[in-house]
mmCIF file of N, CA, C and O in Angstrom:
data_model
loop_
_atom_site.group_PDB
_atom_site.id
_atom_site.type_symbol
_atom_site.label_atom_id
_atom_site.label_comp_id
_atom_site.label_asym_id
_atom_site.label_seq_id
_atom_site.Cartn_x
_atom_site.Cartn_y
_atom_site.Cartn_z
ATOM 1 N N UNK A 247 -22.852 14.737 -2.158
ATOM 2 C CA UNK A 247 -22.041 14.272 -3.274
ATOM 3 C C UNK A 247 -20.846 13.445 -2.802
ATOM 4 O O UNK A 247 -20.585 12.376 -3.353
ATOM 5 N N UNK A 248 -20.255 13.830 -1.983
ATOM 6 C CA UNK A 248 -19.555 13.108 -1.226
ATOM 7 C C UNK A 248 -19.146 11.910 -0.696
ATOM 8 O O UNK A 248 -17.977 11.583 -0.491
ATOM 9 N N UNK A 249 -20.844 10.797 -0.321
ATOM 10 C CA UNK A 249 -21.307 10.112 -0.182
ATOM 11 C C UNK A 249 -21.445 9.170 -1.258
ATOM 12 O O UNK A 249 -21.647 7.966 -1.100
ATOM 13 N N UNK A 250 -21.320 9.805 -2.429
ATOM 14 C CA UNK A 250 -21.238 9.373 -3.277
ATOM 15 C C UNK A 250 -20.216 8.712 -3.712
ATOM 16 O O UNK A 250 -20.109 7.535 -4.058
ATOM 17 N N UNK A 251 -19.362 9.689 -3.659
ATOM 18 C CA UNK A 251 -17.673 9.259 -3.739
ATOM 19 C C UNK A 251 -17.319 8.347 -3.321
ATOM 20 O O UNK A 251 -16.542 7.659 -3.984
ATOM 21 N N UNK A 252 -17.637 8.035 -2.338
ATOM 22 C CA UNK A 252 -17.192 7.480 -0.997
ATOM 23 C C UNK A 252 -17.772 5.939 -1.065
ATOM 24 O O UNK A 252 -17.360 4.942 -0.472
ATOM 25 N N UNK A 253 -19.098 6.111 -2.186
ATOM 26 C CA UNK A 253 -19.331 4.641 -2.431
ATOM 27 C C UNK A 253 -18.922 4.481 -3.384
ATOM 28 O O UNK A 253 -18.519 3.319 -3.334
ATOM 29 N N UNK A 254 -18.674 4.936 -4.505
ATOM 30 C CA UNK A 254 -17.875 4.596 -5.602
ATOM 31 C C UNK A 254 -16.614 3.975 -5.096
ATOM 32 O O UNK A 254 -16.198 2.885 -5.487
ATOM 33 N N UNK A 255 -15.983 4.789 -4.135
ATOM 34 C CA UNK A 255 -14.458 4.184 -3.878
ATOM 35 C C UNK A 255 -14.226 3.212 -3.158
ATOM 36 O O UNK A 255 -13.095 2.735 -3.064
ATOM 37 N N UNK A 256 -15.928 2.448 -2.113
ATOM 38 C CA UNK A 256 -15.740 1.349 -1.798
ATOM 39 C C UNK A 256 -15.966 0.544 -2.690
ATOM 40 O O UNK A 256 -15.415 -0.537 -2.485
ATOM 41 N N UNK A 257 -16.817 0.628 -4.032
ATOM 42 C CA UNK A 257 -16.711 -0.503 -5.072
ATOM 43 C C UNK A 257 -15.709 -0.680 -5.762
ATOM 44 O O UNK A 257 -15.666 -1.728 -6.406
ATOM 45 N N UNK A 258 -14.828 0.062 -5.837
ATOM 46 C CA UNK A 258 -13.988 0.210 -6.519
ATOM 47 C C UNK A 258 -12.723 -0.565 -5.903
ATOM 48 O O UNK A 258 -11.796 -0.955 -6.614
ATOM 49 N N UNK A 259 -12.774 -0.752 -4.511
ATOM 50 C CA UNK A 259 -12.014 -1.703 -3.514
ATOM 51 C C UNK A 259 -12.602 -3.354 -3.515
ATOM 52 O O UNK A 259 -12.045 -4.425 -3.274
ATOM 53 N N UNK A 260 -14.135 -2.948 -3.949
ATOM 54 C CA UNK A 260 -14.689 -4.352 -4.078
ATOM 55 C C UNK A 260 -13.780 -5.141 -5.736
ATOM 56 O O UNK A 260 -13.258 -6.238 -5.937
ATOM 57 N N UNK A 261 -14.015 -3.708 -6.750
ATOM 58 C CA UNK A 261 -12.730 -4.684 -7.941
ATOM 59 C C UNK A 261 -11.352 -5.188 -7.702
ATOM 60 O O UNK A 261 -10.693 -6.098 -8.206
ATOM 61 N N UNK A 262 -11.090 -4.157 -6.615
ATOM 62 C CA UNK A 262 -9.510 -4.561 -6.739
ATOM 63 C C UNK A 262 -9.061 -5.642 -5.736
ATOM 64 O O UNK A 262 -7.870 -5.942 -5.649
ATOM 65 N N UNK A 263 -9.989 -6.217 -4.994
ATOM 66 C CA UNK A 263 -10.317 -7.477 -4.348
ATOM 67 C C UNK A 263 -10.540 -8.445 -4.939
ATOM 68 O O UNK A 263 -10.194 -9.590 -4.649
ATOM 69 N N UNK A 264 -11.214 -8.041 -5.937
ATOM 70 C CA UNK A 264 -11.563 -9.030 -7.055
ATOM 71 C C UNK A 264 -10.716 -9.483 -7.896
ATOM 72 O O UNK A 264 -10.725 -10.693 -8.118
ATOM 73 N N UNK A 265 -9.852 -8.701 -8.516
ATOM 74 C CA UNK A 265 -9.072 -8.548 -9.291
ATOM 75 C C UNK A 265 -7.931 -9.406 -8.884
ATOM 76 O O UNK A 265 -7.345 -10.191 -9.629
ATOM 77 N N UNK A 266 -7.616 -9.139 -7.378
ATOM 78 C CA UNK A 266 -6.565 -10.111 -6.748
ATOM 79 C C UNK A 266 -6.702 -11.305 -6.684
ATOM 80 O O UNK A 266 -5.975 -12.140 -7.222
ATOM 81 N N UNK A 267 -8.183 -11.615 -5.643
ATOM 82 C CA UNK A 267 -8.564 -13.037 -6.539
ATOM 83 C C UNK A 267 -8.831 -14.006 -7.617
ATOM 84 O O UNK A 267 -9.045 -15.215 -7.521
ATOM 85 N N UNK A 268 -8.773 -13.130 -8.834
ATOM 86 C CA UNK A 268 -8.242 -13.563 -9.740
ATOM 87 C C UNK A 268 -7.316 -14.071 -10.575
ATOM 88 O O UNK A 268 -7.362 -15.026 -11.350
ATOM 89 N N UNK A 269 -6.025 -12.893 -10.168
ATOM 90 C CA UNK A 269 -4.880 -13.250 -10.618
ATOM 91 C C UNK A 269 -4.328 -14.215 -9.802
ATOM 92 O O UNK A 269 -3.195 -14.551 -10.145
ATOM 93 N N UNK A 270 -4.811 -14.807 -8.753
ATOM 94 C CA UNK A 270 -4.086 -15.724 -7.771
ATOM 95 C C UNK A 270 -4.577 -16.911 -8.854
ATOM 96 O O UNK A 270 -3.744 -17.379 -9.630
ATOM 97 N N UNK A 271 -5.941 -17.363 -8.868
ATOM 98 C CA UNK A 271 -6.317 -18.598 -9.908
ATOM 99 C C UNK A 271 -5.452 -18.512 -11.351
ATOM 100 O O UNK A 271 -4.958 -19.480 -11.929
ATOM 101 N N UNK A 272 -5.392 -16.984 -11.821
ATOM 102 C CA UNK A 272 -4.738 -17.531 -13.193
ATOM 103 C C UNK A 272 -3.304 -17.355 -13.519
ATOM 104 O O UNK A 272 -2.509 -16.671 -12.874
ATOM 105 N N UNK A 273 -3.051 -18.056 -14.610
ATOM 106 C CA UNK A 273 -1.288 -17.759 -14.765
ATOM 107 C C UNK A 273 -1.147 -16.815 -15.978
ATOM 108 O O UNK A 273 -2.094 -16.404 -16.649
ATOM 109 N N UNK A 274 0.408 -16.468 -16.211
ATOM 110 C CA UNK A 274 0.609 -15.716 -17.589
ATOM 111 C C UNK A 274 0.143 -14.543 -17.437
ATOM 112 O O UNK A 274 0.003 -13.936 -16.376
ATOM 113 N N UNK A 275 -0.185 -14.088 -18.832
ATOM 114 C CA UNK A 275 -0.494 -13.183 -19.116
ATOM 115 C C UNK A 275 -1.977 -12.708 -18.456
ATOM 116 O O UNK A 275 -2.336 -11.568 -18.161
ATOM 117 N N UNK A 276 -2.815 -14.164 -18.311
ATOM 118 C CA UNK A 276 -4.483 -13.769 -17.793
ATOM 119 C C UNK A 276 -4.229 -13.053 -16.505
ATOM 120 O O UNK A 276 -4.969 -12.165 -16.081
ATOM 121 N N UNK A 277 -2.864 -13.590 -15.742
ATOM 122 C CA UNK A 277 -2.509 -13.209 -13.940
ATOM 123 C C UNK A 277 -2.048 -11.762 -14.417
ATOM 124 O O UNK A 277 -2.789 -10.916 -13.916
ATOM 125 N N UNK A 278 -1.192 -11.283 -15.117
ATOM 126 C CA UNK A 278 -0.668 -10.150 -15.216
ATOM 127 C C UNK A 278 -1.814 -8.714 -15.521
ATOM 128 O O UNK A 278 -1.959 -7.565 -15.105
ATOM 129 N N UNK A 279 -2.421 -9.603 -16.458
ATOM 130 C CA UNK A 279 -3.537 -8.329 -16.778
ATOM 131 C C UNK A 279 -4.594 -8.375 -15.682
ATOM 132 O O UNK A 279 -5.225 -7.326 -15.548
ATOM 133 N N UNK A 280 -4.924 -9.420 -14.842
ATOM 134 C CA UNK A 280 -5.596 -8.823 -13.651
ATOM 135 C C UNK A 280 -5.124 -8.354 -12.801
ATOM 136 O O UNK A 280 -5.828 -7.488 -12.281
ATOM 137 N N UNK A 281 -3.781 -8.582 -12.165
ATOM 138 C CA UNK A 281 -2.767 -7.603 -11.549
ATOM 139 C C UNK A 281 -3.232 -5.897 -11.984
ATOM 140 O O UNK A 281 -3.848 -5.025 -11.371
ATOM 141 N N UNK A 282 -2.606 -5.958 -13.314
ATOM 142 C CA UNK A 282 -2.862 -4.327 -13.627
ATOM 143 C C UNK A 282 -4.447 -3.554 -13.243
ATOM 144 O O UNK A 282 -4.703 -2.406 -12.879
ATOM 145 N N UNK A 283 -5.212 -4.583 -13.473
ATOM 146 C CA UNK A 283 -6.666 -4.112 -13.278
ATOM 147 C C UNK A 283 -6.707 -4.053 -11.767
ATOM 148 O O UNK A 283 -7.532 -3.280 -11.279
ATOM 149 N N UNK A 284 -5.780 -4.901 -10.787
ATOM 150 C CA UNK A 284 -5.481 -4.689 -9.694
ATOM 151 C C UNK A 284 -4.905 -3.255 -8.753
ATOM 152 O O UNK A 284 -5.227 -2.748 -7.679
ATOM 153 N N UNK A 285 -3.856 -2.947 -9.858
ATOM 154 C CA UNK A 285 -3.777 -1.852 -9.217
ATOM 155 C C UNK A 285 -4.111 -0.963 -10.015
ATOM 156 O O UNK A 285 -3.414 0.037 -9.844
ATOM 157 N N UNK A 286 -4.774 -0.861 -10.729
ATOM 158 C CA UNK A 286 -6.003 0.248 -11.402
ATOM 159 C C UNK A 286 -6.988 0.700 -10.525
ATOM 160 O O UNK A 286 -7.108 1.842 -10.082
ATOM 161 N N UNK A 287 -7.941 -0.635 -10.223
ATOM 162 C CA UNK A 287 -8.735 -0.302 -9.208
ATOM 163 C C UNK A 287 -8.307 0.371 -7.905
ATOM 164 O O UNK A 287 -8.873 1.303 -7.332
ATOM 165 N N UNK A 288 -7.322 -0.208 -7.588
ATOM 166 C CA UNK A 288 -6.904 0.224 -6.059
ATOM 167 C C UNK A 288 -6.500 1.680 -6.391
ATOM 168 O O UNK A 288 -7.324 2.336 -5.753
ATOM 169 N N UNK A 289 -5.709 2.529 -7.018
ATOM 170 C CA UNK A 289 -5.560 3.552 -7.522
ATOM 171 C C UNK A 289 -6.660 4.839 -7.219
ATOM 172 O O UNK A 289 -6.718 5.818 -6.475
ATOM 173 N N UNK A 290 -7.530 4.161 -8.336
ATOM 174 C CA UNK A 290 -9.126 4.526 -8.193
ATOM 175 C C UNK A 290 -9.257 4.901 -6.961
ATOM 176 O O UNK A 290 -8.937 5.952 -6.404
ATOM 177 N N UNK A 291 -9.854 3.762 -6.502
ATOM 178 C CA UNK A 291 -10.727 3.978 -5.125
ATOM 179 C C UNK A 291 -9.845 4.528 -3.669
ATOM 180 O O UNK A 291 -10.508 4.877 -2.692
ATOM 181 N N UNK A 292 -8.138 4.576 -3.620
ATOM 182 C CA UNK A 292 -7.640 5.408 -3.016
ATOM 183 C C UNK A 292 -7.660 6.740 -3.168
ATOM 184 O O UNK A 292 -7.611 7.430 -2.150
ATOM 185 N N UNK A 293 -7.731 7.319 -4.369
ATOM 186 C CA UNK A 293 -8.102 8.513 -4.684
ATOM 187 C C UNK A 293 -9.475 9.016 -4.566
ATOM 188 O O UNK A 293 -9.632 10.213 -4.329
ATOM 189 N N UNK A 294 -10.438 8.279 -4.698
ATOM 190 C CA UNK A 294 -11.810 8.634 -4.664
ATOM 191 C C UNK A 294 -12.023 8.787 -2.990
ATOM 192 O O UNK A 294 -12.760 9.628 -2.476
ATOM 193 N N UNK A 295 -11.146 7.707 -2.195
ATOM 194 C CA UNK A 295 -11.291 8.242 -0.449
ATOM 195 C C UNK A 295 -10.994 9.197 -0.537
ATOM 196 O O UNK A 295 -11.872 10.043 -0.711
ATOM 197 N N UNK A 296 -9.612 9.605 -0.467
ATOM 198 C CA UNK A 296 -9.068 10.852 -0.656
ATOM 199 C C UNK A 296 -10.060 12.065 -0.566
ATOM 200 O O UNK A 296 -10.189 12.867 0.359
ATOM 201 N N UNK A 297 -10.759 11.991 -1.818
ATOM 202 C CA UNK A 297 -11.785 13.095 -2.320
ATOM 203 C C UNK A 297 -12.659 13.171 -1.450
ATOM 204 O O UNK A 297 -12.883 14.319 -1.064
ATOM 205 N N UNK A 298 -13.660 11.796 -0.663
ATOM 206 C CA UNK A 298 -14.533 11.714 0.152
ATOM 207 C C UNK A 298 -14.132 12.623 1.159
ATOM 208 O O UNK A 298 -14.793 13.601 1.509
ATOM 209 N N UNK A 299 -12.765 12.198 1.730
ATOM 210 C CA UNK A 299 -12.336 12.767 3.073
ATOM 211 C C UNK A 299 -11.680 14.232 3.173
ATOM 212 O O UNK A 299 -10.894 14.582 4.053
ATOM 213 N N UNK A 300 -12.202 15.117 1.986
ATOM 214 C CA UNK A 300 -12.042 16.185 1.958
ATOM 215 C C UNK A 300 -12.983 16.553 2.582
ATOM 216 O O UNK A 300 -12.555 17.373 3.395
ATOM 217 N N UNK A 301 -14.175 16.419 2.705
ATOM 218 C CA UNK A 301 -15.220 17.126 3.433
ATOM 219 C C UNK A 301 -16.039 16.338 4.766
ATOM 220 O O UNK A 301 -16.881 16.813 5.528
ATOM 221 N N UNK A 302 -15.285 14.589 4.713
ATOM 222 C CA UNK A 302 -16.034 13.793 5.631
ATOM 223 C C UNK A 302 -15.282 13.654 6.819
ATOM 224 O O UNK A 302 -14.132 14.083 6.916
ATOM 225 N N UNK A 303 -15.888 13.068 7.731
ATOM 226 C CA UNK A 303 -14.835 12.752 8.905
ATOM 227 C C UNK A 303 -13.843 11.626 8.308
ATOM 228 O O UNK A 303 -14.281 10.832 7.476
ATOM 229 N N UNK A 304 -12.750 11.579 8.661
ATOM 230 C CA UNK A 304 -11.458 10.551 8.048
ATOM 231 C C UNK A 304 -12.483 9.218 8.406
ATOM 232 O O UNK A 304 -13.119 8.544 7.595
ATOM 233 N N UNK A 305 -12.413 9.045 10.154
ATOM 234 C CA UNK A 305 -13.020 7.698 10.671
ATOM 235 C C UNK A 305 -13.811 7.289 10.064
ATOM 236 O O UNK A 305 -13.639 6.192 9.534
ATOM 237 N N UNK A 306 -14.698 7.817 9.934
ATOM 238 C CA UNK A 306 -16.257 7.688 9.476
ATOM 239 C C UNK A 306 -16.016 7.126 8.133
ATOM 240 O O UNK A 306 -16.684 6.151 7.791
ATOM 241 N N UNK A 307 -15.062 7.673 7.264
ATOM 242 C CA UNK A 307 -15.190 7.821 5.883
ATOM 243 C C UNK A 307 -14.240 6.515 5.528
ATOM 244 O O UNK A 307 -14.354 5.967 4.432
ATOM 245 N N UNK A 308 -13.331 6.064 6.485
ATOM 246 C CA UNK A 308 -12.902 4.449 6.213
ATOM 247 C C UNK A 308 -13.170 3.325 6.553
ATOM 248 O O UNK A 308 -12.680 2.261 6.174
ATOM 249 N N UNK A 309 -14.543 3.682 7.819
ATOM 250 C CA UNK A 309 -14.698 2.612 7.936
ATOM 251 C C UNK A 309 -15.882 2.130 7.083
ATOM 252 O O UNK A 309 -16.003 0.954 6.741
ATOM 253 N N UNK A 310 -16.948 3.327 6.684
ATOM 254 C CA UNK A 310 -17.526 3.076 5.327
ATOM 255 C C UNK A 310 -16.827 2.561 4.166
ATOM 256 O O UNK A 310 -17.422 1.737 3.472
ATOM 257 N N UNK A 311 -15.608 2.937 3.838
ATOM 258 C CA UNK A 311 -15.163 2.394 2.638
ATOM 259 C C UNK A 311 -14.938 1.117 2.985
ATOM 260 O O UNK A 311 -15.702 0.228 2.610
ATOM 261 N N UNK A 312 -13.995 0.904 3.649
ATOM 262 C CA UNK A 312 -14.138 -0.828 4.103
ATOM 263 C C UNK A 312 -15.366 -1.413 4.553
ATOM 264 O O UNK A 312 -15.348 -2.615 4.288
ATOM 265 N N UNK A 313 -16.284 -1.112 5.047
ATOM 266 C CA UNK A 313 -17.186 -1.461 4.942
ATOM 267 C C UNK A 313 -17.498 -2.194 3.828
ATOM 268 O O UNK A 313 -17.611 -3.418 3.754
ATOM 269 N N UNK A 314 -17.638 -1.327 2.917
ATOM 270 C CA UNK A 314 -18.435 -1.434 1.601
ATOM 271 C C UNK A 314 -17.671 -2.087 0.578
ATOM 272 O O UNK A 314 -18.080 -2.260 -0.570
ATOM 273 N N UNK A 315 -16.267 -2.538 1.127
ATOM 274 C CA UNK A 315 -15.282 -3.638 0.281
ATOM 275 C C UNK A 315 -15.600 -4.655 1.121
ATOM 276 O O UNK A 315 -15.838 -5.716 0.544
ATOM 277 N N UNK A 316 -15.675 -4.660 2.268
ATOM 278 C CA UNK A 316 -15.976 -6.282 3.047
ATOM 279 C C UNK A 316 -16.864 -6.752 2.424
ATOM 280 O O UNK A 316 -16.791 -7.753 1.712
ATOM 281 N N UNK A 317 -18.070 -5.895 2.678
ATOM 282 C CA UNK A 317 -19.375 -6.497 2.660
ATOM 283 C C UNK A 317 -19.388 -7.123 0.791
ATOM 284 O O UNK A 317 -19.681 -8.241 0.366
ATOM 285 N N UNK A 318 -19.001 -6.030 0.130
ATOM 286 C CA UNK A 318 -18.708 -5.941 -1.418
ATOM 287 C C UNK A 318 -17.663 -7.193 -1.827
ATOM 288 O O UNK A 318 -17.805 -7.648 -2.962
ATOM 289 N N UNK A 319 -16.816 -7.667 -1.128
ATOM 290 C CA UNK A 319 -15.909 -8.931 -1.345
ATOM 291 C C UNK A 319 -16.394 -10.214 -0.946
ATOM 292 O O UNK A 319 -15.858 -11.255 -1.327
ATOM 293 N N UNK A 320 -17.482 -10.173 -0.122
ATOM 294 C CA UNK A 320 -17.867 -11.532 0.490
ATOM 295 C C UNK A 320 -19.002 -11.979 -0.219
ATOM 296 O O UNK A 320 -19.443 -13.119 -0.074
ATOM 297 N N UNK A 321 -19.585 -10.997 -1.110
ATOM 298 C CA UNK A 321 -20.746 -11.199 -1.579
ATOM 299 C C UNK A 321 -19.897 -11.395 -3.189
ATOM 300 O O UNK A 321 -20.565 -11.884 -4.100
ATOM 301 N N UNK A 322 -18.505 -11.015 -3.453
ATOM 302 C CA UNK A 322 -18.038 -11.825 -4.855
ATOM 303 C C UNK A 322 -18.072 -12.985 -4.387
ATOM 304 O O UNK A 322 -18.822 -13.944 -4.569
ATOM 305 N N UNK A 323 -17.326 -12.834 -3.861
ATOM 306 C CA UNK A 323 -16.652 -14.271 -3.343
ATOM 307 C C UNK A 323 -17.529 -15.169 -3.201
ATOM 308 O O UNK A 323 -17.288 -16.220 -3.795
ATOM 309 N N UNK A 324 -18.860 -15.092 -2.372
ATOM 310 C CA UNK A 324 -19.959 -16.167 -2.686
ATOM 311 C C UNK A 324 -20.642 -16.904 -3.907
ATOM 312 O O UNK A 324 -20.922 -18.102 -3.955
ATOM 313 N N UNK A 325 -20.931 -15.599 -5.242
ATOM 314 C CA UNK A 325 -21.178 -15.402 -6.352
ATOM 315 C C UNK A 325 -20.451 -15.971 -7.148
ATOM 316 O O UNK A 325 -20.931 -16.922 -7.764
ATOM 317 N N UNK A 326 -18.960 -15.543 -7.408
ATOM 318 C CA UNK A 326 -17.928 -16.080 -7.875
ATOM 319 C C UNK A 326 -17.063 -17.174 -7.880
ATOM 320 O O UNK A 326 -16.854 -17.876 -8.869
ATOM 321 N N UNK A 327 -16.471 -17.350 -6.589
ATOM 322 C CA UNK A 327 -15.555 -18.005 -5.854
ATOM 323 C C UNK A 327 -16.580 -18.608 -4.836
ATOM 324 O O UNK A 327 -16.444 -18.403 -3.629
ATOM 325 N N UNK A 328 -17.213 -19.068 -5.148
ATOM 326 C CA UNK A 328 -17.820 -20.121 -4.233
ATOM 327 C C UNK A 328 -17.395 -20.896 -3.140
ATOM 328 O O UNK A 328 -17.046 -22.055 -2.916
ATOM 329 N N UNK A 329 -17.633 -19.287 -2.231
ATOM 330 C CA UNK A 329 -17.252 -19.705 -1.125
ATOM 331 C C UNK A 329 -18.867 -19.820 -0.033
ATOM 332 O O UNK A 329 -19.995 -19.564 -0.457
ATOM 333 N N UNK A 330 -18.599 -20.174 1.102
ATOM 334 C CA UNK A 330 -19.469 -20.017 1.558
ATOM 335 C C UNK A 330 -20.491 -19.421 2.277
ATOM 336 O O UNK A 330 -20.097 -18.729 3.215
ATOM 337 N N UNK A 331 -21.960 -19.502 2.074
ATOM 338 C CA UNK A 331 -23.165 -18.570 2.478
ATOM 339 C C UNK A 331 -23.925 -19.587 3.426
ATOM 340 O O UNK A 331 -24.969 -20.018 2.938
ATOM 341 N N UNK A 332 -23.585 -20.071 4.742
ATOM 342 C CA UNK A 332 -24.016 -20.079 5.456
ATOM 343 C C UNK A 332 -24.820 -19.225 6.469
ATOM 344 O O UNK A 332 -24.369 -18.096 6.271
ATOM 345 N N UNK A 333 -25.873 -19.114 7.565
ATOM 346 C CA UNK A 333 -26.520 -18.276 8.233
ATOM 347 C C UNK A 333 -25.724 -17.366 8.642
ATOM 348 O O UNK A 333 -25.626 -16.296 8.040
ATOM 349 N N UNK A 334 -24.928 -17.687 9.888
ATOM 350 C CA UNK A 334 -23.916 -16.715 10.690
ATOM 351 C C UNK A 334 -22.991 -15.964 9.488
ATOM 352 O O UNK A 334 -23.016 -14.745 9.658
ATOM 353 N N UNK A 335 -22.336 -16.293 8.540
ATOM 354 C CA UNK A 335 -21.696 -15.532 7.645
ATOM 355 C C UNK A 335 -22.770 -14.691 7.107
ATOM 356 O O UNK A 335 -22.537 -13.496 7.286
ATOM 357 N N UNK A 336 -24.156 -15.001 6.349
ATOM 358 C CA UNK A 336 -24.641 -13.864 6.083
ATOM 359 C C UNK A 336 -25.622 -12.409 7.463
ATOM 360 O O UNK A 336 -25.908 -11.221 7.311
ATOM 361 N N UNK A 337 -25.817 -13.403 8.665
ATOM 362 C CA UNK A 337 -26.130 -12.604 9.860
ATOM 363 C C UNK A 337 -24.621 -11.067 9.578
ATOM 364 O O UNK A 337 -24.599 -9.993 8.976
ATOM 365 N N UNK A 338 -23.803 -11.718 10.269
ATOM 366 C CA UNK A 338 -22.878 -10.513 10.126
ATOM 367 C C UNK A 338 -22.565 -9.494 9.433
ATOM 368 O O UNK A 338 -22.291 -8.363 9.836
ATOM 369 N N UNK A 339 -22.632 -10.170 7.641
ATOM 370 C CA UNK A 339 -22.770 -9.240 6.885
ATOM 371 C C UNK A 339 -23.797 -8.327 6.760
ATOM 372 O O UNK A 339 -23.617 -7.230 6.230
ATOM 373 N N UNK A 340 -25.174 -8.795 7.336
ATOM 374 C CA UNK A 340 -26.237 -8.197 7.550
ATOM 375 C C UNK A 340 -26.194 -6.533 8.218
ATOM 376 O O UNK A 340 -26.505 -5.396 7.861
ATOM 377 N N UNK A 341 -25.288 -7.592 10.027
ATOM 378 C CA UNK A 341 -24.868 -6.430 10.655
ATOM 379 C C UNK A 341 -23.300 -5.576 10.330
ATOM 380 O O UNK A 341 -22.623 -4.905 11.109
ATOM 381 N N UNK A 342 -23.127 -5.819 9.272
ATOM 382 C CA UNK A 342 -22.261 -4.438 8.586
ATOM 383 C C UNK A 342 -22.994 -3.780 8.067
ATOM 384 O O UNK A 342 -23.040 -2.565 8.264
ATOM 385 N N UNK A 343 -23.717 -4.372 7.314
ATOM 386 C CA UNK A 343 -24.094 -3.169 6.531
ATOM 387 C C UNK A 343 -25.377 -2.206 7.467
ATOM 388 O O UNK A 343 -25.491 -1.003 7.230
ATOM 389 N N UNK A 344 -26.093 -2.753 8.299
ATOM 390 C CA UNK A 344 -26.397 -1.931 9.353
ATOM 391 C C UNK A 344 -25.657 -1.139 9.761
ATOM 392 O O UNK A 344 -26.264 -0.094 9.997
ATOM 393 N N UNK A 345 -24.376 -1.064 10.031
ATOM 394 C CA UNK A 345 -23.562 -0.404 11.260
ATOM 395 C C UNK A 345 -23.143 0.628 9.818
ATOM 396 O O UNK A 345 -22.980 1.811 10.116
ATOM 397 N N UNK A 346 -22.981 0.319 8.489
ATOM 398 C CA UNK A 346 -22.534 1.252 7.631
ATOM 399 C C UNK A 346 -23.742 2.441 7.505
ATOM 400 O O UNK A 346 -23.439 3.634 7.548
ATOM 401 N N UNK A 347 -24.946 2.047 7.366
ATOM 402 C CA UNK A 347 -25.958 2.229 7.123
ATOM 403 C C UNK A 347 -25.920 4.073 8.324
ATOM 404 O O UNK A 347 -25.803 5.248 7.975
ATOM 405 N N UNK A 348 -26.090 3.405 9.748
ATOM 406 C CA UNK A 348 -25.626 3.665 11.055
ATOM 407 C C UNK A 348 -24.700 4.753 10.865
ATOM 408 O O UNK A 348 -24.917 5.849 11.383
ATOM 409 N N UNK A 349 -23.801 4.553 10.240
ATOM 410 C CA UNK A 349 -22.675 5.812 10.191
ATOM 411 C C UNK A 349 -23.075 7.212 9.274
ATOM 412 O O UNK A 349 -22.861 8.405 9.485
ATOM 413 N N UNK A 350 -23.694 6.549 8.260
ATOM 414 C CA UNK A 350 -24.154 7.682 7.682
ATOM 415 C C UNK A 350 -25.401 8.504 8.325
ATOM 416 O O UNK A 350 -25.635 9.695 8.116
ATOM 417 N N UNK A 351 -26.033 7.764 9.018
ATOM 418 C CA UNK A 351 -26.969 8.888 9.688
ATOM 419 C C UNK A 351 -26.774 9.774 10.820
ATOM 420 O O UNK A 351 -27.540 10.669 11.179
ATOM 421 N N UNK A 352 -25.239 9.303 11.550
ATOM 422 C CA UNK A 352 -25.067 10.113 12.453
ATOM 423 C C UNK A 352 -23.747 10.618 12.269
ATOM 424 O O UNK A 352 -22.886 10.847 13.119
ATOM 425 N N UNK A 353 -23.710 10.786 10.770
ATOM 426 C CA UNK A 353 -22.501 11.809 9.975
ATOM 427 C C UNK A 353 -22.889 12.815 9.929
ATOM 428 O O UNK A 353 -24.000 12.824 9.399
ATOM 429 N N UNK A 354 -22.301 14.448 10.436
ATOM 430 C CA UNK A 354 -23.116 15.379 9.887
ATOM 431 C C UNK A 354 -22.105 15.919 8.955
ATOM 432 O O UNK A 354 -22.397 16.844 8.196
#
């Protein structure tokens, strides 16, 4: 269950990544209310580590969460913010999510 958590609270780092990149493009009120959704999310998913790392290893359990916001931000950002998906940028992301993949099996 845990594991669970623990991915919830990296998506939840993937919104509030998002969220930032947003409010940077917009002004007013559109920038302010993604701010708040900014630190909504971040809120969230600090607390949901939190919870993970009640029963996980700390290490283990942040570098999965970042993990799972890297990998989770580069793949907005391509989608969204059209940035770029060249080979070597998606090779790497490849090998994150291997190495995330990797952590969980030699989590006990």
């Amino acid at each position: 269950m845990n594991w669970i958590i623990l991915i919830i609270a990296g998506l939840f780092e993937v919104g509030f990544t998002t969220c930032l990149g947003k409010a940077k493009e917009t002004s007013g009120t559109a920038s302010v209310l993604w701010l708040i959704g900014f630190f909504v999310t971040m809120t969230i998913s600090m607390y949901l580590l939190y919870r993970a790392t009640l029963t996980l290893p700390m290490g283990t359990a942040y570098a999965v969460w970042t993990g799972i916001g890297a990998v989770g931000t580069v793949i907005i950002g391509i989608i969204f913010f059209k940035e770029p998906a060249d080979f070597w940028r998606l090779f790497f992301i490849a090998t994150l999510i291997s190495s995330i993949v990797g952590l969980k099996f030699v989590s006990h």
